Tab-separated table of C-alpha atoms in Angstrom:
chain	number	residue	atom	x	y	z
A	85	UNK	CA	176.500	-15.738	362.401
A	86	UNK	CA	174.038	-12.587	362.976
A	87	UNK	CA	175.928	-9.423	363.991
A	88	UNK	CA	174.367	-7.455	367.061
A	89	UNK	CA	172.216	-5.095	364.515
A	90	UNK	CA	170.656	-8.242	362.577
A	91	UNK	CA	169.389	-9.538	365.921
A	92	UNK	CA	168.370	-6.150	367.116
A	93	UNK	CA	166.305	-5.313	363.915
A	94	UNK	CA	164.707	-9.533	364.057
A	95	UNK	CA	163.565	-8.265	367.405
A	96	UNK	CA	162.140	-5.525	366.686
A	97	UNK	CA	160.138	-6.889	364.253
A	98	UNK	CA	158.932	-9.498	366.135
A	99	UNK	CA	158.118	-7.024	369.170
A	100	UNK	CA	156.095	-4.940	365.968
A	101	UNK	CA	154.104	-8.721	364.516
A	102	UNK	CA	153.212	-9.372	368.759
A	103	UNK	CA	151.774	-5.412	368.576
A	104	UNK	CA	150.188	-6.270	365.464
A	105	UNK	CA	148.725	-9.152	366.506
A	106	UNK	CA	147.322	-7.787	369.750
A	107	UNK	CA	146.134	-4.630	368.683
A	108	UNK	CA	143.800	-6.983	366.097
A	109	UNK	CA	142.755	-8.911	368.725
A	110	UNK	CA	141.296	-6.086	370.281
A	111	UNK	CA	139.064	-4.950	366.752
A	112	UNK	CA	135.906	-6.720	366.264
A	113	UNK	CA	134.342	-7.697	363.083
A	114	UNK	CA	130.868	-6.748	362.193
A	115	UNK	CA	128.607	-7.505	359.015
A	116	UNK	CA	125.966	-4.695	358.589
A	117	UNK	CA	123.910	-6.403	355.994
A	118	UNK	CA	122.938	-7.622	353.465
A	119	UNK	CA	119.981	-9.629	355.282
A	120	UNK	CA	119.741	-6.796	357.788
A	121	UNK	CA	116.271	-4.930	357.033
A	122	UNK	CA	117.740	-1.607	357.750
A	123	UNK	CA	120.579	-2.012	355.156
A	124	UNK	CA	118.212	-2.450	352.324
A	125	UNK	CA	120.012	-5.484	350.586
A	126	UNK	CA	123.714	-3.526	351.401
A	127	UNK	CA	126.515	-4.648	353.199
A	128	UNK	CA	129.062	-3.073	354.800
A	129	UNK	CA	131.702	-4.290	356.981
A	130	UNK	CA	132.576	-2.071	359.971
A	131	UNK	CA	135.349	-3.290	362.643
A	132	UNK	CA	135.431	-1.573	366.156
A	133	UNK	CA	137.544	-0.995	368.687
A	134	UNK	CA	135.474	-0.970	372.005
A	135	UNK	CA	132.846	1.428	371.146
A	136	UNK	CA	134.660	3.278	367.970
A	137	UNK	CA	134.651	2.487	364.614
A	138	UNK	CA	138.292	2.400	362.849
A	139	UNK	CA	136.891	1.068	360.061
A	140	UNK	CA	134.316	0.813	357.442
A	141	UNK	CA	134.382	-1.445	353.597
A	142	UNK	CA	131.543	-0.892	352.106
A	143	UNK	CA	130.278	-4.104	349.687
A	144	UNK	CA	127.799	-3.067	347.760
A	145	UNK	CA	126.671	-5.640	344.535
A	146	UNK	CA	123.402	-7.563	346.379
A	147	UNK	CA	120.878	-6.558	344.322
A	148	UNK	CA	122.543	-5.876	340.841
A	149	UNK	CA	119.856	-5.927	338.379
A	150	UNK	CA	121.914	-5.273	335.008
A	151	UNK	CA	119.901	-2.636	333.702
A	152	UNK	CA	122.269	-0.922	331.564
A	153	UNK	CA	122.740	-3.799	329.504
A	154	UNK	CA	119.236	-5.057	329.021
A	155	UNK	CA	118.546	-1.360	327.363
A	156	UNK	CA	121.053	-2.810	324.739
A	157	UNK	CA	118.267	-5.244	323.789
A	158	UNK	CA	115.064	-3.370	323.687
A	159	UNK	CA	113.832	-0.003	322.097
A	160	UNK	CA	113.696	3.310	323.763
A	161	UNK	CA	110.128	2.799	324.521
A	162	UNK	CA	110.367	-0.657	325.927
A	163	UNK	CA	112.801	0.302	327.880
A	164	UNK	CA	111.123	2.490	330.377
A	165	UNK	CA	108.755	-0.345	332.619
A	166	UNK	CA	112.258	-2.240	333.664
A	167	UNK	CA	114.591	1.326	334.180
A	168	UNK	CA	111.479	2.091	336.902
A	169	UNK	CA	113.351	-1.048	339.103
A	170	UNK	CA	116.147	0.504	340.634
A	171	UNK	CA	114.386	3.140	342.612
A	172	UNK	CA	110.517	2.182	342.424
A	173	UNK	CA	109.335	4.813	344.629
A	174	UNK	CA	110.718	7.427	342.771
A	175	UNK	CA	109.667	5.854	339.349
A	176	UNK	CA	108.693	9.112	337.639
A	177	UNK	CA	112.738	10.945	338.263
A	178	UNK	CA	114.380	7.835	337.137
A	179	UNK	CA	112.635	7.530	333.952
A	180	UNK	CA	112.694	11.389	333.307
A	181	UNK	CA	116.006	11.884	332.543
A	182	UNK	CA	116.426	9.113	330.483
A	183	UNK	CA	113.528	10.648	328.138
A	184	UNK	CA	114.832	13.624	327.714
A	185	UNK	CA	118.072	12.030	326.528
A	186	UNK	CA	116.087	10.211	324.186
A	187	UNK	CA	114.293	13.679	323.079
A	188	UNK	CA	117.461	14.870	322.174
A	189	UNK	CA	118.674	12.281	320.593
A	190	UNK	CA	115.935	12.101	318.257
A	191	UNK	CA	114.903	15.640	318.428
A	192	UNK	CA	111.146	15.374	319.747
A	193	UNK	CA	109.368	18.497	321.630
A	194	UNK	CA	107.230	17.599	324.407
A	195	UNK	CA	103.617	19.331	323.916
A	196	UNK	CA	103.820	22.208	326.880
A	197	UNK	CA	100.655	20.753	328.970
A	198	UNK	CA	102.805	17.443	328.884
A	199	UNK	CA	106.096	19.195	330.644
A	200	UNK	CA	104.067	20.618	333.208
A	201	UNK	CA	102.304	17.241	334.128
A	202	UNK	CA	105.898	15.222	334.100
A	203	UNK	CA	107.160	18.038	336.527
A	204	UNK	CA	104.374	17.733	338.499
A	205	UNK	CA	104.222	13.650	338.753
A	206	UNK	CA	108.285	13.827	339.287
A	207	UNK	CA	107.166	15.997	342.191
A	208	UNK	CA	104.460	13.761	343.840
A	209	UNK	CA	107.180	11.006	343.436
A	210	UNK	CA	109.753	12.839	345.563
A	211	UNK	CA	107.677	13.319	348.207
A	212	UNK	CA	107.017	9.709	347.981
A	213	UNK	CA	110.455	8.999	348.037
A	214	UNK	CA	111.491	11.112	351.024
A	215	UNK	CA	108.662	10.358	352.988
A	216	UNK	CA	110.169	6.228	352.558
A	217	UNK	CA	113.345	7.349	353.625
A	218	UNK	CA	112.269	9.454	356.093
A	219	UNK	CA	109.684	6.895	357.695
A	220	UNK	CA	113.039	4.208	357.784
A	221	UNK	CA	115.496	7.064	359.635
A	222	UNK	CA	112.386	6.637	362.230
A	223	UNK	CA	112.450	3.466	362.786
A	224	UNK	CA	116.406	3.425	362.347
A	225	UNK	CA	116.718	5.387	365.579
A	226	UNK	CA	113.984	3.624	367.356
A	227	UNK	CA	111.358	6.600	366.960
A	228	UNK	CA	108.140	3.914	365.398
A	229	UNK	CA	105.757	7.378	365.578
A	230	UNK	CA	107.860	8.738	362.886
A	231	UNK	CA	108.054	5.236	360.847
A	232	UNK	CA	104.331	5.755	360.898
A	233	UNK	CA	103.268	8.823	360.547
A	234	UNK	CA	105.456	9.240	356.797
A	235	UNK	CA	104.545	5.546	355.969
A	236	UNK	CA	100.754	6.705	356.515
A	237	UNK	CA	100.943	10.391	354.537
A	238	UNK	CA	103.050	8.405	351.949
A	239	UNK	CA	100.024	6.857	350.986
A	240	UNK	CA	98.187	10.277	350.288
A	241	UNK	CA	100.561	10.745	347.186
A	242	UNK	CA	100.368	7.283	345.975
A	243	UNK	CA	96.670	7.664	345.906
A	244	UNK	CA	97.395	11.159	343.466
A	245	UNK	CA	99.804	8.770	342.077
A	246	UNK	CA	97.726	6.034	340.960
A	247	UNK	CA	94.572	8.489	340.059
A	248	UNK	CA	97.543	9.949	337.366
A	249	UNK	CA	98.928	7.350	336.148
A	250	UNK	CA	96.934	4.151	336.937
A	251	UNK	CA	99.297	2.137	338.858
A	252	UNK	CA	100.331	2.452	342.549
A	253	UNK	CA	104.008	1.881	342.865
A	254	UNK	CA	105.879	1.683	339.341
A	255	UNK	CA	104.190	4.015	336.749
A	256	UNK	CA	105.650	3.866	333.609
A	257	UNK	CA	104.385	7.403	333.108
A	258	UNK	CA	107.066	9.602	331.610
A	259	UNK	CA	108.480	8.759	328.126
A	260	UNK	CA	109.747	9.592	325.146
A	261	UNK	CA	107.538	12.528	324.118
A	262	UNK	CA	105.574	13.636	327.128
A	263	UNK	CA	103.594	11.621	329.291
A	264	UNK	CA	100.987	8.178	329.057
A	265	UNK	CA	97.827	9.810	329.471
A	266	UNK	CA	96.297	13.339	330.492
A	267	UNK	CA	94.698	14.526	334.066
A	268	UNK	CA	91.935	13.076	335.072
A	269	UNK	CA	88.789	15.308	335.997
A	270	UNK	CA	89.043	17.064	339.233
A	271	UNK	CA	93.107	16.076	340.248
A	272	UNK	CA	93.904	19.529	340.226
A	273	UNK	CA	91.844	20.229	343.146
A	274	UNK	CA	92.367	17.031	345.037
A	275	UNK	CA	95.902	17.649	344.642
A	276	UNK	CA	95.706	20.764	345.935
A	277	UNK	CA	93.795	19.777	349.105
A	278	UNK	CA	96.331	16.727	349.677
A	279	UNK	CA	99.229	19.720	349.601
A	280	UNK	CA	97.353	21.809	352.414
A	281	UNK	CA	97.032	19.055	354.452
A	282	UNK	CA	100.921	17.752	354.477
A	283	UNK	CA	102.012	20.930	354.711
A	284	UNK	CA	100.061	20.804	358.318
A	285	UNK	CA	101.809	17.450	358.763
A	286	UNK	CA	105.010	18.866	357.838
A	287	UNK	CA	104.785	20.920	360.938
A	288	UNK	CA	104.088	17.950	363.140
A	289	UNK	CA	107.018	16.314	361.965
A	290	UNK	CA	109.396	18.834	363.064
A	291	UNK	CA	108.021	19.415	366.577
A	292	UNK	CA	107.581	15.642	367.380
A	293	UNK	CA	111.330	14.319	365.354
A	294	UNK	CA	113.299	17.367	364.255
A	295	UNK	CA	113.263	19.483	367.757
A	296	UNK	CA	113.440	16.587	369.937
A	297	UNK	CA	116.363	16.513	372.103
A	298	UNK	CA	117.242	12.850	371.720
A	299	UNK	CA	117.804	13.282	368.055
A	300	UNK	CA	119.159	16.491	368.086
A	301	UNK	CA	122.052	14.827	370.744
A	302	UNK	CA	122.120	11.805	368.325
A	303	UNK	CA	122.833	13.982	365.144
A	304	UNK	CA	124.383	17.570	365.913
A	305	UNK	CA	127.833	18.045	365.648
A	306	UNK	CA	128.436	14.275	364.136
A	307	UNK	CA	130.044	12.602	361.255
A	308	UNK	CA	130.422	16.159	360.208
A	309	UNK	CA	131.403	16.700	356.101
A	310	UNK	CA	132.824	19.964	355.415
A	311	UNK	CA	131.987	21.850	352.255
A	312	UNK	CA	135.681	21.117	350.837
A	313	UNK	CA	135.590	17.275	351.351
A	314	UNK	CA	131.994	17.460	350.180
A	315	UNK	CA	133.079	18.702	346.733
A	316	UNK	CA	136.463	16.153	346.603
A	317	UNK	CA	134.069	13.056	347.534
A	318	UNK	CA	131.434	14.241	344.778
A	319	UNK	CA	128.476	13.720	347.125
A	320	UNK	CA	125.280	14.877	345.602
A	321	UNK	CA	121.693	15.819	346.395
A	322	UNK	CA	120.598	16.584	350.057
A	323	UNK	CA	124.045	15.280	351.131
A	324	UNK	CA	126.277	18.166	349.047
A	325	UNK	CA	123.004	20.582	350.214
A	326	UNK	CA	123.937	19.912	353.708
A	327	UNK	CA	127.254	20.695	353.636
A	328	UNK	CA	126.968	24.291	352.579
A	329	UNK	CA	126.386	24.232	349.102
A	330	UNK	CA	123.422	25.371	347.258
A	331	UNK	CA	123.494	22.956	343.919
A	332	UNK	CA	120.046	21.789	342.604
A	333	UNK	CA	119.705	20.446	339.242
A	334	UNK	CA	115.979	22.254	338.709
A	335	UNK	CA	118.320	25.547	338.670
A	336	UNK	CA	121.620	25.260	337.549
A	337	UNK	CA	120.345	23.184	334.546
A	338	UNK	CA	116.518	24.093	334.164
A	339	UNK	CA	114.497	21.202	332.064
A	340	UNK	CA	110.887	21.559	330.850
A	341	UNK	CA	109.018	23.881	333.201
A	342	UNK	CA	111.514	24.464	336.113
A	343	UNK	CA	112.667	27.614	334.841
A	344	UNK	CA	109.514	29.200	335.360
A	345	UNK	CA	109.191	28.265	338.794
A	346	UNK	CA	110.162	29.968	341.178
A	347	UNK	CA	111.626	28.147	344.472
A	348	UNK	CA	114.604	28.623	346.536
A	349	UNK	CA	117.126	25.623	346.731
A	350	UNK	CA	117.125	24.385	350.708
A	351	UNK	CA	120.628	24.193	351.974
A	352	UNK	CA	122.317	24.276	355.288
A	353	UNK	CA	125.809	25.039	356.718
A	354	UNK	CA	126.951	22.736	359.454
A	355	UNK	CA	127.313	19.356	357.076
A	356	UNK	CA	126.344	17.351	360.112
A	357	UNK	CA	124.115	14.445	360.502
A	358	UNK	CA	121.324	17.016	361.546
A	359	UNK	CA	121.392	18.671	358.178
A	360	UNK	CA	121.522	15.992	355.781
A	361	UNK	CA	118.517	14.599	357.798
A	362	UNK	CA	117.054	17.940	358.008
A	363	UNK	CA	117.504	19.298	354.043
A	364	UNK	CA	115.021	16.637	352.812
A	365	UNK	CA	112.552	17.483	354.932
A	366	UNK	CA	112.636	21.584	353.494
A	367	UNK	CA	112.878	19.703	350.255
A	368	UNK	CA	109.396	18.641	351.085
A	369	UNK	CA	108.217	22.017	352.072
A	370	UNK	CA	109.595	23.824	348.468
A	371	UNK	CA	108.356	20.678	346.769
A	372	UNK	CA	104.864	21.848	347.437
A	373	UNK	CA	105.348	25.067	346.423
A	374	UNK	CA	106.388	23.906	343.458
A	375	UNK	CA	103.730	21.829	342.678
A	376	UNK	CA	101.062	24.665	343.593
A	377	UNK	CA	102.865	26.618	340.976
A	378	UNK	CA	102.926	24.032	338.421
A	379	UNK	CA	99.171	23.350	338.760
A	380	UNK	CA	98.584	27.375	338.809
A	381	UNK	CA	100.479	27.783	335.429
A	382	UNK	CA	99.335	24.457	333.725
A	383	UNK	CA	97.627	25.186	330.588
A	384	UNK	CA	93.529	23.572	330.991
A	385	UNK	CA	94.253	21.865	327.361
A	386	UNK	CA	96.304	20.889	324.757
A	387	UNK	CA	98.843	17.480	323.517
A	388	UNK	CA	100.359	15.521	326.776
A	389	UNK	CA	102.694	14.067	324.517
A	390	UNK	CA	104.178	13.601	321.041
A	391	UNK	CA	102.748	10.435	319.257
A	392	UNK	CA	106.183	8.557	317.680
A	393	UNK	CA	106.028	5.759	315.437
A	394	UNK	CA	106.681	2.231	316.293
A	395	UNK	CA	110.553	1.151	316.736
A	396	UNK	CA	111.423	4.969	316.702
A	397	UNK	CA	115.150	5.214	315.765
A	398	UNK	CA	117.224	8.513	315.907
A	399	UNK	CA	120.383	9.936	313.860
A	400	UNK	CA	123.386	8.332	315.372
A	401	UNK	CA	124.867	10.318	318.462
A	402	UNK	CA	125.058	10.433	321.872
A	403	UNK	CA	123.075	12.401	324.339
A	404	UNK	CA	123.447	13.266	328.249
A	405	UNK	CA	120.742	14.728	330.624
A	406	UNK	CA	120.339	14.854	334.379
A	407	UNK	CA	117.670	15.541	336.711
A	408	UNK	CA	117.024	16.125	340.729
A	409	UNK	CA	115.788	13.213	341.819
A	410	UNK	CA	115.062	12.520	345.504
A	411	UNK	CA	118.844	11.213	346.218
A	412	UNK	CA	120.404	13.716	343.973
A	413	UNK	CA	121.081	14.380	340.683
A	414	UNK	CA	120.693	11.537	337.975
A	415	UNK	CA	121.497	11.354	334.429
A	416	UNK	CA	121.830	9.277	331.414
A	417	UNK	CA	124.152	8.884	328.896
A	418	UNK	CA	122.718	7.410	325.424
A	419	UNK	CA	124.466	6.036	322.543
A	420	UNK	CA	122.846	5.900	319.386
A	421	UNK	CA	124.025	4.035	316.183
A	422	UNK	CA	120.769	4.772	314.323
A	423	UNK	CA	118.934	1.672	315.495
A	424	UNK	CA	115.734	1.397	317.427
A	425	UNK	CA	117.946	0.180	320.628
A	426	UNK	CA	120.224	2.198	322.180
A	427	UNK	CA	123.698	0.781	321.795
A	428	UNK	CA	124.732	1.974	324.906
A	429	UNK	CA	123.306	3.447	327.960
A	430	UNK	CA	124.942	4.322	331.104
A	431	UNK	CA	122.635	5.929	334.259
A	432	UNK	CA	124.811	8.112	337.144
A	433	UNK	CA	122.754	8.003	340.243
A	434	UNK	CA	122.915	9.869	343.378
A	435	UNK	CA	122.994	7.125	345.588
A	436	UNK	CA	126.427	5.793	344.192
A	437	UNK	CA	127.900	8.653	344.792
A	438	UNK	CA	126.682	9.560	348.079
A	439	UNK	CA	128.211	5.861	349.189
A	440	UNK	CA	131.567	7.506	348.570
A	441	UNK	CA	130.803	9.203	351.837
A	442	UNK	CA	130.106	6.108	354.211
A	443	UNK	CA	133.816	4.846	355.365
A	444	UNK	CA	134.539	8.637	355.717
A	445	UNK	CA	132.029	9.737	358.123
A	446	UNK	CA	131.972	6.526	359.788
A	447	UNK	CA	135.250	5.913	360.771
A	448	UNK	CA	135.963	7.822	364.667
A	449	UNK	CA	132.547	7.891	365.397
A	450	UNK	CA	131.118	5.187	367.704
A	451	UNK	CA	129.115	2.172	366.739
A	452	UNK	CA	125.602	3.864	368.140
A	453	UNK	CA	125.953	6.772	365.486
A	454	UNK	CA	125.853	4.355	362.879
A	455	UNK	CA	122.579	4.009	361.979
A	456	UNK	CA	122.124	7.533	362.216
A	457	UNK	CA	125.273	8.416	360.016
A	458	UNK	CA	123.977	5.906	356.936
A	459	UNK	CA	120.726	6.827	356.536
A	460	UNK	CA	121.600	10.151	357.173
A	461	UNK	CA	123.590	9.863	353.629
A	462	UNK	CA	120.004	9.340	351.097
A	463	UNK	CA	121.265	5.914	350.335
A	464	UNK	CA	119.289	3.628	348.394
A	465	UNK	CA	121.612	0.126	347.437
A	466	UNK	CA	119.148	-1.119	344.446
A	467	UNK	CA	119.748	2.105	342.706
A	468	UNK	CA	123.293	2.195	343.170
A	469	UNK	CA	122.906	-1.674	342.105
A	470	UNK	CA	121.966	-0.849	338.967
């Protein structure tokens, strides 16, 4: 027979399993994703409680294209068209870094005119980047004159895009050695003119988006990351920017050109929605100060890129190198066993990392900062999918 405290502590937990049970009956279950346009092929499952999130599982895995692998079955050079998948509108910063791993691996020097023309097409390619993202945060929070006004100035750098490299969207432009193919006569000024033009639209932006009170109320003061949980998550980019810290691959780790630039890296302090939205957009403005400088310094001739036999093939080794891409930084790490294929490559991407951040930011907020809270984080799932 139960003594007195057996059937006092059988109660109790049957008064904690009726709690239990109640308290989930009050949490709903939502699916953000995958088939959601917004999510971009990512799901994550969010449950609230009235209007509050209490929690957030992010399921990322939609879109996995293997491409880590398949560079285990071609050379370095054939590699570069399929590596452009995971982030196509930033083509020319996801096959950078890998090159220069390769160039160190196999010790090649890119031809000076040929550094300054990657730097510059990696350039053109983060505006064309951020003005995607930037044009979906629009739309995200129900603003369509900011999904098209980006999605129609977008197509400005595309067009310098395609005049460089002969292809609109994927450019298999960087690799191993320097670039495809020189300038063509007369970019230098059009580019030029295309930069004095956005930088008017840039202005534009921030009157009709950035100052207006809706999305200033929508963004200030939420899903706040402090400069301390910043560094412990391992956020990256515009994300680690916004939280206080000044970190920008282009300066701690200079490659080509970028150390002869001079440009200031865009931070801010508050770590709130506001500022991670806000940093890419000065990212925009110092990008085209860059690129002025880049054009101003090119040399007018020479090499665009180091001519390498067919199947080149290294020393074995190993090699890693990073660069600032438009979600952060992004490197490569190549094995070498001597072959003509690389025996093992791994790519770190911004976008994984920043993901880190989601469930943290999300959870105690309510369920209408959500949109504003992702996208605020320079996510892109088929990079992170990689």
């Amino acid at each position: 027979m139960a003594t007195l405290e057996e059937k006092i502590e059988e109660t109790r937990k049957l008064g904690l399993q009726v709690v239990k049970e109640i308290e989930e009956d009050r949490l709903m279950t939502l699916s953000v994703g995958p088939q959601h346009p917004g999510s971009g092929h990512f799901r994550f499952t969010i449950k609230v409680d009235g209007d509050y999130i209490v929690y957030c599982d992010p399921d990322p895995g939609y879109v996995h294209r293997g491409e880590e692998k398949m560079c285990e079955y071609r050379n370095v050079i054939q590699n570069i068209p399929h590596l452009e998948r995971p982030v196509i509108h930033d083509s020319n910063n996801i096959t950078y870094s890998y090159s220069l791993a390769v160039e160190d691996l196999m010790g090649i020097q890119v031809p000076r005119r040929g550094q300054f023309i990657r730097a510059i097409a990696s350039e053109l390619n983060r505006q064309v980047y951020t003005l995607y993202w930037l044009a979906i945060y629009g739309i995200f929070l129900g603003h369509s004159t900011m999904f098209m006004w980006p999605a129609g100035d977008r197509e400005l750098f595309i067009d310098l895009l395609e005049r460089l490299t002969g292809a609109r969207v994927t450019h298999a432009y960087n690799i191993p050695g320097g670039v495809r193919n020189d300038m063509p006569e007369g970019f230098k000024q059009r580019c030029l003119d295309h930069i004095r033009y956005f930088e008017k639209r840039l202005k534009e932006y921030e009157d009709i988006f950035y100052n207006m009170p809706l999305f200033r109320q929508r963004t200030e003061g939420v899903a706040v990351l402090s400069k301390e949980d910043a560094v412990k998550l391992g956020v990256t980019g515009s994300v680690l920017r916004a939280s206080g810290i000044p970190y920008d691959i282009r300066k701690v780790e200079p490659y080509d050109v970028y150390n002869e630039v001079d440009f200031k890296v865009q931070y801010m302090k508050t770590g709130d929605s506001f500022a991670r939205s806000y940093v890419p957009f000065l990212d925009m403005k110092e990008s085209c100060n860059i690129m002025r400088q880049l054009l101003d310094k090119m040399p007018e001739s020479g090499e665009v890129r180091t001519k390498l036999q067919p199947n080149p093939k290294g020393p074995p080794g190993e090699a890693y190198r990073r660069v600032e891409s438009g979600r952060g930084a992004l490197g490569y790490h190549i094995v070498s066993d001597g072959t003509p294929r690389p025996y093992r490559v791994k790519i770190s991407v911004g976008s994984f990392r920043n993901l880190l951040a989601l469930p943290y930011l999300l959870v105690g907020n309510k369920l209408a900062d959500m949109p504003a809270v992702y996208w605020s984080l320079n996510y892109w799932p088929v990079e992170a999918d990689r």
